[in-house]
Amino acid sequence: ILPGDDMFPFLVTPAIIGSVVCMALLLLFTKHRGEQEVIASDWRFTGAFIFGCALLNLACLSLIGPNTDSLCLSRMWFLNFFFVLALTPLFVKTWRFYKLLGDGTVIPRRQSISHAKTTLMMIPFILFEVLILTIFTFVDPSRAEEMLEYDDVGVTHRIVCTHENSAFFAVQVVYQGSLILVGCVLAFKTRNMKKEYRDNQQLMLTLYNIALVGTVILIVANVVKVYQGTIRIFLSVGVFWMTVFSCCVFVLPRLLQIHTRSSISSNRGRRSPPGRAQLPSAPSTVAVDNGFCASTLQQQQDHVEGANMVSSRTLGTAVENPANFDLSDGDSSSGRRVSFEPILNEETIQAIEKAANR
């Protein structure tokens, strides 16, 4: 597929949009890494997965250009390496999640797996993929091969990227498929975990999505008889869907949870301004603790015959007995009285005076 071909936009557009969307989601995700919802989702490995998805979309741009030996070899490296690079953080995150919390049916024994240790676990999987690619670079690399196709119209000359045998394809399917399969099994085992462990459903949905899209791409590429250019477009679209959908599954629910929590906190703050106390409008018994204070009250303390006196702008409160006192509502005709049961001790009175003098 070359620039100017009819299929060129269908290959480039998903790759560029996919990488831009993944990077935008990564920036939003890391921007809120201090929020409790993002912290609970183990944002470091989730961010590594999203970054790998962005690189995988960019790797699809290597499908542009003529089929030469160098380009065929670079495509073999880029697509497979960045796929494993994106998948590995998700795999070790799922494994760590399972080891720490079990399957959710029993309480696991207390243990700790640090982020550094989990990061080191990613290295062998990536190095093994590099080893596979290095071996086949010398044993059976992807090369440009000329093909002649005969039909009723005539002879068609094509140049395609291919291997001498299907060994490389088989090794990649077994290795990458095993990572996805084990990840799906671990994610399935954690499906019954409690709601507060927020990433179990996202992990399961993401891994199942990768497995489904990867299976469809393999079937189309190896069963359906289409041109290599059509397969590349299908691959680019499949990578776009697989990566963007998976990244949205992790990021968008977190952002929605943060927005919802902020809205609830803001509404609570408007309904209950700090420093103001609400008094009952009907006779009732009110529990007052040592943290009770009202900024609109002015208090003074007098020691008269061993009793406490607290006065207010709008309320006159006489404390004759520290164990039980009456508060008039200011309406002499109604004679309504509110009984305060707890004792206003010295500490409480000082707290009220401090709040009033602010």
Coordinates of C-alpha atoms in Angstrom, one line a residue:
I1 CA 0.0 0.0 0.0
L2 CA 1.6 3.2 -1.2
P3 CA 0.6 6.9 -0.6
G4 CA -2.0 7.8 -3.2
D5 CA -3.6 4.3 -3.3
D6 CA -7.3 4.0 -2.6
M7 CA -6.6 1.8 0.4
F8 CA -4.0 4.2 1.9
P9 CA -6.4 6.2 4.1
F10 CA -8.0 3.1 5.4
L11 CA -4.6 1.9 6.7
V12 CA -3.3 5.2 8.0
T13 CA -6.4 6.7 9.6
P14 CA -7.0 3.9 12.2
A15 CA -3.3 3.8 13.1
I16 CA -3.0 7.5 13.7
I17 CA -6.3 8.0 15.5
G18 CA -5.6 4.9 17.6
S19 CA -2.2 6.2 18.8
V20 CA -3.6 9.7 19.5
V21 CA -6.5 8.4 21.5
C22 CA -4.4 6.0 23.5
M23 CA -1.9 8.8 24.3
A24 CA -4.7 11.2 25.3
L25 CA -6.2 8.5 27.6
L26 CA -2.7 7.9 29.1
L27 CA -2.2 11.6 29.9
L28 CA -5.7 11.8 31.5
F29 CA -5.0 8.7 33.5
T30 CA -1.6 9.8 34.8
K31 CA -2.9 13.3 35.5
H32 CA -5.3 11.8 38.1
R33 CA -2.8 9.2 39.5
G34 CA -3.2 10.8 42.9
E35 CA -6.9 10.1 43.1
Q36 CA -8.0 7.1 45.1
E37 CA -9.8 5.5 42.1
V38 CA -6.7 5.5 40.0
I39 CA -4.4 4.4 42.8
A40 CA -6.7 1.4 43.4
S41 CA -6.3 0.4 39.7
D42 CA -2.5 0.0 39.9
W43 CA -2.0 2.9 37.5
R44 CA 1.7 2.1 36.7
F45 CA 1.1 -1.2 34.9
T46 CA -2.2 0.1 33.4
G47 CA -0.3 3.1 32.1
A48 CA 2.4 0.9 30.6
F49 CA -0.3 -1.2 28.9
I50 CA -1.9 2.0 27.4
F51 CA 1.5 3.3 26.3
G52 CA 2.2 -0.1 24.6
C53 CA -1.2 0.2 22.8
A54 CA -0.2 3.6 21.4
L55 CA 3.1 2.1 20.1
L56 CA 1.3 -0.9 18.6
N57 CA -0.9 1.5 16.6
L58 CA 2.1 3.4 15.4
A59 CA 3.7 0.0 14.4
C60 CA 0.9 -0.4 11.9
L61 CA 2.3 2.5 9.9
S62 CA 5.2 0.2 9.0
L63 CA 2.8 -1.6 6.7
I64 CA 3.0 1.4 4.3
G65 CA 5.4 1.2 1.5
P66 CA 6.6 -1.3 -1.1
N67 CA 7.4 -4.9 -0.1
T68 CA 11.2 -5.0 0.2
D69 CA 13.4 -7.3 2.3
S70 CA 14.2 -4.5 4.8
L71 CA 10.5 -3.4 5.2
C72 CA 9.3 -7.0 5.4
L73 CA 11.8 -7.7 8.2
S74 CA 10.9 -4.5 10.1
R75 CA 7.2 -5.3 10.0
M76 CA 8.0 -8.7 11.4
W77 CA 9.8 -7.1 14.3
F78 CA 7.5 -4.1 15.0
L79 CA 4.1 -5.7 15.0
N80 CA 5.1 -8.7 17.1
F81 CA 7.5 -6.9 19.5
F82 CA 5.0 -4.1 20.4
F83 CA 2.2 -6.5 20.8
V84 CA 4.1 -8.4 23.4
L85 CA 5.3 -5.2 25.0
A86 CA 1.7 -4.0 25.4
L87 CA 0.4 -7.4 26.6
T88 CA 3.1 -8.1 29.2
P89 CA 2.1 -5.4 31.7
L90 CA -1.5 -6.6 31.5
F91 CA -0.4 -10.2 32.0
V92 CA 1.8 -9.5 35.1
K93 CA -0.8 -7.2 36.5
T94 CA -3.4 -10.0 36.3
W95 CA -1.0 -12.5 37.8
R96 CA -0.1 -10.1 40.7
F97 CA -3.8 -9.4 41.3
Y98 CA -4.5 -13.1 41.5
K99 CA -1.5 -13.9 43.8
L100 CA -2.4 -11.2 46.2
L101 CA -6.2 -11.6 46.4
G102 CA -6.8 -15.2 45.3
D103 CA -10.1 -16.1 43.6
G104 CA -12.2 -14.0 46.0
T105 CA -13.9 -16.9 47.7
V106 CA -11.4 -17.2 50.6
I107 CA -9.2 -14.7 52.4
P108 CA -5.7 -15.2 51.1
R109 CA -2.7 -15.2 53.4
R110 CA -1.0 -11.9 53.8
Q111 CA 1.8 -11.3 51.4
S112 CA 3.5 -8.5 49.5
I113 CA 4.6 -8.2 45.9
S114 CA 6.3 -4.9 45.2
H115 CA 6.0 -2.9 42.0
A116 CA 9.7 -3.4 41.4
K117 CA 9.4 -7.1 41.6
T118 CA 6.4 -7.1 39.3
T119 CA 8.3 -4.9 36.8
L120 CA 11.2 -7.3 36.8
M121 CA 8.8 -10.1 35.9
M122 CA 8.0 -8.4 32.7
I123 CA 11.5 -8.6 31.4
P124 CA 11.7 -12.4 30.7
F125 CA 8.5 -12.3 28.6
I126 CA 9.9 -9.4 26.5
L127 CA 13.3 -10.9 26.2
F128 CA 11.8 -14.2 25.1
E129 CA 10.0 -12.5 22.2
V130 CA 13.2 -10.7 21.3
L131 CA 15.0 -14.1 21.2
I132 CA 12.3 -15.6 18.9
L133 CA 12.5 -12.6 16.5
T134 CA 16.3 -12.7 16.5
I135 CA 16.4 -16.4 15.8
F136 CA 14.0 -16.2 12.9
T137 CA 15.8 -13.1 11.6
F138 CA 18.7 -15.4 10.7
V139 CA 16.9 -18.7 10.2
D140 CA 13.7 -17.7 8.3
P141 CA 13.3 -14.0 8.0
S142 CA 10.3 -12.3 6.3
R143 CA 11.4 -11.5 2.7
A144 CA 9.9 -10.0 -0.3
E145 CA 8.9 -12.7 -2.8
E146 CA 7.6 -12.3 -6.3
M147 CA 4.5 -14.2 -7.3
L148 CA 2.7 -14.7 -10.6
E149 CA -1.0 -15.3 -10.5
Y150 CA -2.8 -16.7 -13.6
D151 CA -6.5 -16.2 -14.2
D152 CA -8.9 -15.8 -17.1
V153 CA -7.9 -12.1 -17.5
G154 CA -4.2 -12.7 -17.7
V155 CA -1.2 -12.9 -15.5
T156 CA -0.8 -10.7 -12.4
H157 CA 2.6 -10.0 -11.0
R158 CA 2.8 -9.4 -7.2
I159 CA 5.4 -8.9 -4.5
V160 CA 4.5 -10.1 -1.1
C161 CA 6.2 -10.5 2.3
T162 CA 6.5 -14.2 3.3
H163 CA 8.5 -16.8 5.1
E164 CA 9.9 -20.0 3.6
N165 CA 7.7 -22.1 6.0
S166 CA 5.1 -21.6 8.7
A167 CA 7.4 -22.2 11.7
F168 CA 7.5 -18.5 12.7
F169 CA 3.7 -18.2 12.5
A170 CA 3.3 -21.3 14.6
V171 CA 5.8 -20.2 17.3
Q172 CA 4.1 -16.7 17.6
V173 CA 0.7 -18.2 17.8
V174 CA 1.7 -20.6 20.6
Y175 CA 3.7 -18.0 22.6
Q176 CA 1.4 -15.0 22.3
G177 CA -1.7 -17.2 22.5
S178 CA -0.4 -18.8 25.7
L179 CA 0.0 -15.4 27.3
I180 CA -3.5 -14.4 26.4
L181 CA -5.0 -17.7 27.4
V182 CA -3.3 -17.7 30.8
G183 CA -4.3 -14.1 31.4
C184 CA -7.9 -15.0 30.6
V185 CA -7.9 -17.9 33.0
L186 CA -6.5 -15.8 35.8
A187 CA -9.0 -13.0 35.1
F188 CA -11.8 -15.5 35.1
K189 CA -10.7 -16.9 38.5
T190 CA -10.9 -13.4 40.0
R191 CA -14.4 -12.7 38.7
N192 CA -16.0 -13.2 42.2
M193 CA -13.9 -10.6 44.0
K194 CA -15.4 -7.8 46.0
K195 CA -16.5 -4.6 44.5
E196 CA -13.7 -2.6 46.1
Y197 CA -11.1 -4.5 44.0
R198 CA -11.9 -2.4 41.0
D199 CA -9.9 -3.9 38.2
N200 CA -11.1 -7.5 38.0
Q201 CA -13.9 -6.9 35.6
Q202 CA -11.8 -4.5 33.4
L203 CA -9.0 -7.1 33.2
M204 CA -11.4 -9.9 32.2
L205 CA -13.1 -7.7 29.6
T206 CA -9.8 -6.5 28.1
L207 CA -8.2 -9.9 27.8
Y208 CA -11.3 -11.4 26.3
N209 CA -11.5 -8.6 23.8
I210 CA -7.8 -9.1 22.8
A211 CA -8.4 -12.8 22.5
L212 CA -11.5 -12.3 20.3
V213 CA -10.0 -9.7 18.0
G214 CA -6.8 -11.7 17.7
T215 CA -8.7 -14.9 16.8
V216 CA -10.7 -13.1 14.1
I217 CA -7.6 -11.6 12.6
L218 CA -5.9 -15.0 12.4
I219 CA -8.9 -16.6 10.8
V220 CA -9.2 -13.9 8.2
A221 CA -5.5 -13.8 7.4
N222 CA -5.1 -17.6 7.0
V223 CA -8.5 -18.8 5.9
V224 CA -10.0 -16.1 3.7
K225 CA -8.4 -15.8 0.3
V226 CA -7.8 -12.0 0.0
Y227 CA -4.9 -9.8 -1.1
Q228 CA -2.2 -8.9 1.4
G229 CA -3.1 -5.2 1.2
T230 CA -6.7 -6.1 2.3
I231 CA -5.3 -8.1 5.2
R232 CA -3.1 -5.2 6.3
I233 CA -6.1 -2.9 6.4
F234 CA -8.0 -5.4 8.4
L235 CA -5.0 -5.7 10.7
S236 CA -4.8 -2.0 11.2
V237 CA -8.6 -1.7 12.0
G238 CA -8.4 -4.7 14.3
V239 CA -5.5 -3.2 16.3
F240 CA -7.3 0.1 16.5
W241 CA -10.4 -1.6 18.0
M242 CA -8.5 -3.8 20.3
T243 CA -6.3 -1.1 21.8
V244 CA -8.8 1.8 21.9
F245 CA -11.6 -0.3 23.4
S246 CA -9.2 -1.8 26.0
C247 CA -7.8 1.5 27.0
C248 CA -11.3 3.0 27.3
V249 CA -12.3 0.1 29.5
F250 CA -9.6 1.0 32.0
V251 CA -9.6 4.8 31.9
L252 CA -13.2 6.1 31.3
P253 CA -14.8 4.3 34.4
R254 CA -12.0 5.8 36.6
L255 CA -12.6 9.3 35.3
L256 CA -16.4 8.9 35.7
Q257 CA -15.9 7.7 39.3
I258 CA -13.6 10.7 40.1
H259 CA -16.2 13.1 38.5
T260 CA -19.1 11.5 40.4
R261 CA -17.2 11.7 43.8
S262 CA -16.2 15.3 43.2
S263 CA -19.8 16.3 42.3
I264 CA -21.1 14.6 45.5
S265 CA -18.5 16.3 47.7
S266 CA -19.3 19.6 46.1
N267 CA -23.1 19.2 46.6
R268 CA -22.5 18.3 50.2
G269 CA -20.3 21.3 50.7
R270 CA -23.0 23.6 49.3
R271 CA -25.8 22.1 51.4
S272 CA -23.7 22.1 54.7
P273 CA -21.5 25.2 54.8
P274 CA -18.5 24.6 57.2
G275 CA -18.7 26.4 60.5
R276 CA -22.5 26.6 60.7
A277 CA -24.7 24.6 62.9
Q278 CA -28.4 23.9 62.3
L279 CA -30.7 24.1 65.3
P280 CA -34.0 22.1 65.3
S281 CA -37.2 23.9 64.6
A282 CA -39.3 21.6 66.9
P283 CA -38.8 20.3 70.4
S284 CA -36.3 17.5 70.3
T285 CA -33.4 16.0 72.1
V286 CA -30.1 17.0 70.6
A287 CA -26.8 15.1 71.2
V288 CA -23.9 17.5 71.6
D289 CA -20.3 16.2 71.6
N290 CA -17.0 17.9 72.3
G291 CA -16.6 18.9 68.7
F292 CA -19.8 21.0 68.6
C293 CA -19.2 24.7 67.7
A294 CA -21.1 27.5 66.0
S295 CA -19.3 30.4 64.4
T296 CA -22.4 32.7 64.5
L297 CA -22.6 32.5 68.3
Q298 CA -20.8 34.7 70.7
Q299 CA -20.0 33.1 74.0
Q300 CA -18.9 34.2 77.3
Q301 CA -18.2 32.1 80.3
D302 CA -19.0 33.1 83.8
H303 CA -18.6 31.1 86.9
V304 CA -21.6 31.8 89.0
E305 CA -22.1 29.5 92.0
G306 CA -20.4 26.6 90.3
A307 CA -22.5 26.8 87.0
N308 CA -21.6 27.5 83.4
M309 CA -23.2 30.3 81.3
V310 CA -22.9 30.3 77.4
S311 CA -24.6 33.2 75.6
S312 CA -25.4 33.7 71.9
R313 CA -26.5 36.5 69.5
T314 CA -29.8 34.8 68.7
L315 CA -30.0 32.4 71.6
G316 CA -29.8 32.8 75.3
T317 CA -28.6 29.7 76.9
A318 CA -28.4 29.3 80.7
V319 CA -26.7 26.3 82.0
E320 CA -27.8 25.9 85.6
N321 CA -26.9 22.2 85.9
P322 CA -24.0 20.9 83.8
A323 CA -25.8 17.6 83.5
N324 CA -29.0 19.0 81.9
F325 CA -29.9 22.5 80.8
D326 CA -32.7 24.2 78.8
L327 CA -32.5 26.4 75.7
S328 CA -35.2 28.9 75.0
D329 CA -36.0 29.4 71.3
G330 CA -36.4 33.1 71.7
D331 CA -40.2 33.1 71.5
S332 CA -41.6 33.9 75.0
S333 CA -45.2 33.2 73.9
S334 CA -44.5 29.7 72.7
G335 CA -42.5 28.6 75.7
R336 CA -40.8 25.8 73.6
R337 CA -37.8 24.3 75.2
V338 CA -35.0 22.1 73.9
S339 CA -33.3 19.7 76.2
F340 CA -29.5 19.2 75.8
E341 CA -28.5 16.1 77.6
P342 CA -24.6 16.0 77.5
I343 CA -22.4 18.0 79.8
L344 CA -20.8 21.2 78.4
N345 CA -17.4 20.8 80.0
E346 CA -14.5 23.2 80.0
E347 CA -13.0 21.7 76.8
T348 CA -16.3 22.2 74.9
I349 CA -16.7 25.8 76.0
Q350 CA -13.2 26.6 74.9
A351 CA -13.8 25.0 71.5
I352 CA -16.9 27.2 71.1
E353 CA -15.1 30.3 72.0
K354 CA -12.3 29.6 69.5
A355 CA -14.7 29.1 66.7
A356 CA -16.6 32.3 67.5
N357 CA -13.4 34.4 67.5
R358 CA -12.2 33.2 64.1

